[in-house]
Amino acid sequence: MKIALGADHAGYRLKDVIIPFIESLGHQVIDFGCSCGDSVDYPDYALQVCEKVVSGEADKGILLCGTGIGMSIAANKVPGIRCALVHDLFSAKATREHNDTNVLAMGERVVGPGVAEEIVKIWLETEFSEGVRHKNRINKLQSIEDRFTVHP
């Protein structure tokens, strides 16, 4: 898989751990930065990652900031993105099986590198269940998105 990955100044250290880990699993990473502790705006990085996922240039996306909250909010503003904020193994699996998420958000200040690697591995390896009730719920989410998306 091709994974788009972005972080702000509060998530870049975890990004530097996650990228080689993802590559060790046999996936390709598109790194959108940032790569330093200088203050940057997380929506800029979330948008770049999400654009790649929506366009199909990346299969999935991962976003990292201090808590993961800002990144997940920004990501979910992009039509076609279903981003989950995850800090535990159960949620990593459930969000793929039940919600078919295409972007994962985590917080460097919340989860350590070892747990983050486990979350990423589970999230990347878990398939959507294809369950009827889950598909129906995702379709309802799409209906909400369509209702509030302005079309020219």
Tab-separated table of C-alpha atoms in Angstrom:
chain	number	residue	atom	x	y	z
A	1	MET	CA	0.000	0.000	0.000
A	2	LYS	CA	0.912	3.625	-0.449
A	3	ILE	CA	0.463	5.580	2.796
A	4	ALA	CA	0.359	9.395	2.918
A	5	LEU	CA	1.668	10.663	6.236
A	6	GLY	CA	1.701	14.134	7.738
A	7	ALA	CA	2.488	15.669	11.097
A	8	ASP	CA	2.672	19.059	12.697
A	9	HIS	CA	5.364	20.318	15.074
A	10	ALA	CA	3.859	18.312	17.958
A	11	GLY	CA	3.786	15.037	16.020
A	12	TYR	CA	6.929	15.027	13.886
A	13	ARG	CA	9.005	12.911	16.305
A	14	LEU	CA	6.408	10.146	16.203
A	15	LYS	CA	6.312	10.492	12.395
A	16	ASP	CA	10.037	9.805	12.329
A	17	VAL	CA	9.380	6.536	14.203
A	18	ILE	CA	6.301	5.507	12.221
A	19	ILE	CA	7.727	5.981	8.712
A	20	PRO	CA	10.484	3.339	8.954
A	21	PHE	CA	8.052	1.036	10.749
A	22	ILE	CA	5.512	1.285	7.907
A	23	GLU	CA	8.284	0.697	5.377
A	24	SER	CA	9.407	-2.377	7.332
A	25	LEU	CA	5.898	-3.768	6.809
A	26	GLY	CA	6.443	-3.468	3.051
A	27	HIS	CA	4.447	-0.301	2.394
A	28	GLN	CA	5.499	2.900	0.643
A	29	VAL	CA	5.241	6.214	2.513
A	30	ILE	CA	4.625	9.662	1.052
A	31	ASP	CA	5.958	12.058	3.730
A	32	PHE	CA	4.314	15.486	3.792
A	33	GLY	CA	6.264	16.728	6.823
A	34	CYS	CA	6.677	18.592	9.001
A	35	SER	CA	10.168	17.732	10.153
A	36	CYS	CA	10.916	20.149	12.983
A	37	GLY	CA	9.563	21.626	16.190
A	38	ASP	CA	8.824	25.050	14.696
A	39	SER	CA	5.146	25.894	15.064
A	40	VAL	CA	3.081	25.050	11.978
A	41	ASP	CA	-0.650	24.786	11.270
A	42	TYR	CA	-1.967	21.201	11.369
A	43	PRO	CA	-4.807	21.797	8.850
A	44	ASP	CA	-2.207	22.388	6.126
A	45	TYR	CA	-0.711	18.922	6.639
A	46	ALA	CA	-4.061	17.198	7.085
A	47	LEU	CA	-5.286	18.648	3.796
A	48	GLN	CA	-2.243	17.467	1.834
A	49	VAL	CA	-2.586	13.913	3.155
A	50	CYS	CA	-6.350	13.779	2.648
A	51	GLU	CA	-6.124	15.108	-0.908
A	52	LYS	CA	-3.812	12.205	-1.784
A	53	VAL	CA	-6.203	9.681	-0.221
A	54	VAL	CA	-9.304	11.106	-1.934
A	55	SER	CA	-7.554	11.270	-5.315
A	56	GLY	CA	-6.413	7.659	-4.996
A	57	GLU	CA	-2.740	8.597	-5.134
A	58	ALA	CA	-2.475	7.095	-1.633
A	59	ASP	CA	-4.396	4.105	-0.308
A	60	LYS	CA	-4.615	5.430	3.239
A	61	GLY	CA	-3.406	8.340	5.329
A	62	ILE	CA	-1.937	8.807	8.781
A	63	LEU	CA	-1.916	12.135	10.638
A	64	LEU	CA	0.011	12.998	13.791
A	65	CYS	CA	-0.162	15.998	16.084
A	66	GLY	CA	0.035	16.517	19.843
A	67	THR	CA	-3.322	14.928	20.626
A	68	GLY	CA	-4.572	13.847	17.202
A	69	ILE	CA	-7.711	15.891	17.788
A	70	GLY	CA	-6.946	18.825	15.502
A	71	MET	CA	-5.751	16.571	12.710
A	72	SER	CA	-8.862	14.383	12.915
A	73	ILE	CA	-11.170	17.402	12.844
A	74	ALA	CA	-9.355	18.858	9.831
A	75	ALA	CA	-9.306	15.518	8.000
A	76	ASN	CA	-13.021	14.946	8.454
A	77	LYS	CA	-13.763	18.264	6.747
A	78	VAL	CA	-12.516	16.746	3.466
A	79	PRO	CA	-15.291	15.014	1.494
A	80	GLY	CA	-14.523	11.323	1.111
A	81	ILE	CA	-12.423	11.068	4.254
A	82	ARG	CA	-13.375	8.963	7.244
A	83	CYS	CA	-10.704	9.695	9.827
A	84	ALA	CA	-10.576	8.077	13.247
A	85	LEU	CA	-8.654	9.341	16.243
A	86	VAL	CA	-7.171	6.198	17.796
A	87	HIS	CA	-5.019	5.627	20.874
A	88	ASP	CA	-5.725	1.970	21.634
A	89	LEU	CA	-5.534	-1.370	19.830
A	90	PHE	CA	-9.234	-2.253	20.060
A	91	SER	CA	-10.281	1.010	18.403
A	92	ALA	CA	-7.663	0.573	15.658
A	93	LYS	CA	-9.235	-2.729	14.679
A	94	ALA	CA	-12.859	-1.645	15.158
A	95	THR	CA	-12.557	1.528	13.110
A	96	ARG	CA	-11.364	-0.454	10.105
A	97	GLU	CA	-13.827	-3.339	10.527
A	98	HIS	CA	-16.888	-1.206	11.245
A	99	ASN	CA	-16.213	2.258	9.789
A	100	ASP	CA	-13.871	1.483	6.871
A	101	THR	CA	-11.723	4.466	7.860
A	102	ASN	CA	-9.197	5.662	5.320
A	103	VAL	CA	-7.243	8.019	7.600
A	104	LEU	CA	-5.824	7.377	11.064
A	105	ALA	CA	-5.014	10.194	13.520
A	106	MET	CA	-2.901	9.797	16.641
A	107	GLY	CA	-1.391	12.105	19.241
A	108	GLU	CA	2.312	12.008	20.037
A	109	ARG	CA	1.609	13.415	23.506
A	110	VAL	CA	-0.964	10.685	24.166
A	111	VAL	CA	0.490	7.453	22.819
A	112	GLY	CA	4.067	6.191	22.961
A	113	PRO	CA	6.031	4.934	19.974
A	114	GLY	CA	5.573	1.222	20.745
A	115	VAL	CA	1.810	1.434	21.059
A	116	ALA	CA	1.661	3.729	18.015
A	117	GLU	CA	3.455	1.090	15.942
A	118	GLU	CA	1.017	-1.594	17.111
A	119	ILE	CA	-1.945	0.663	16.293
A	120	VAL	CA	-0.590	1.370	12.812
A	121	LYS	CA	0.047	-2.322	12.123
A	122	ILE	CA	-3.446	-3.362	13.216
A	123	TRP	CA	-5.073	-0.485	11.346
A	124	LEU	CA	-3.203	-1.225	8.117
A	125	GLU	CA	-3.805	-4.976	8.275
A	126	THR	CA	-7.483	-4.972	9.268
A	127	GLU	CA	-9.996	-5.199	6.441
A	128	PHE	CA	-13.477	-3.693	6.393
A	129	SER	CA	-15.970	-6.356	7.497
A	130	GLU	CA	-18.350	-5.670	4.575
A	131	GLY	CA	-21.202	-6.175	7.061
A	132	VAL	CA	-24.577	-4.926	5.851
A	133	ARG	CA	-25.233	-2.875	8.984
A	134	HIS	CA	-21.808	-1.237	8.685
A	135	LYS	CA	-22.312	-0.472	4.984
A	136	ASN	CA	-25.707	1.064	5.780
A	137	ARG	CA	-24.158	3.306	8.424
A	138	ILE	CA	-21.352	4.393	6.108
A	139	ASN	CA	-23.981	5.184	3.461
A	140	LYS	CA	-25.783	7.353	6.015
A	141	LEU	CA	-22.526	9.175	6.729
A	142	GLN	CA	-22.139	9.725	2.987
A	143	SER	CA	-25.683	11.124	2.817
A	144	ILE	CA	-24.862	13.626	5.551
A	145	GLU	CA	-21.677	14.614	3.745
A	146	ASP	CA	-23.542	15.003	0.441
A	147	ARG	CA	-26.219	17.130	2.097
A	148	PHE	CA	-23.671	19.667	3.330
A	149	THR	CA	-21.270	19.601	0.392
A	150	VAL	CA	-21.690	22.510	-1.995
A	151	HIS	CA	-21.554	21.437	-5.620
A	152	PRO	CA	-20.819	24.108	-8.246
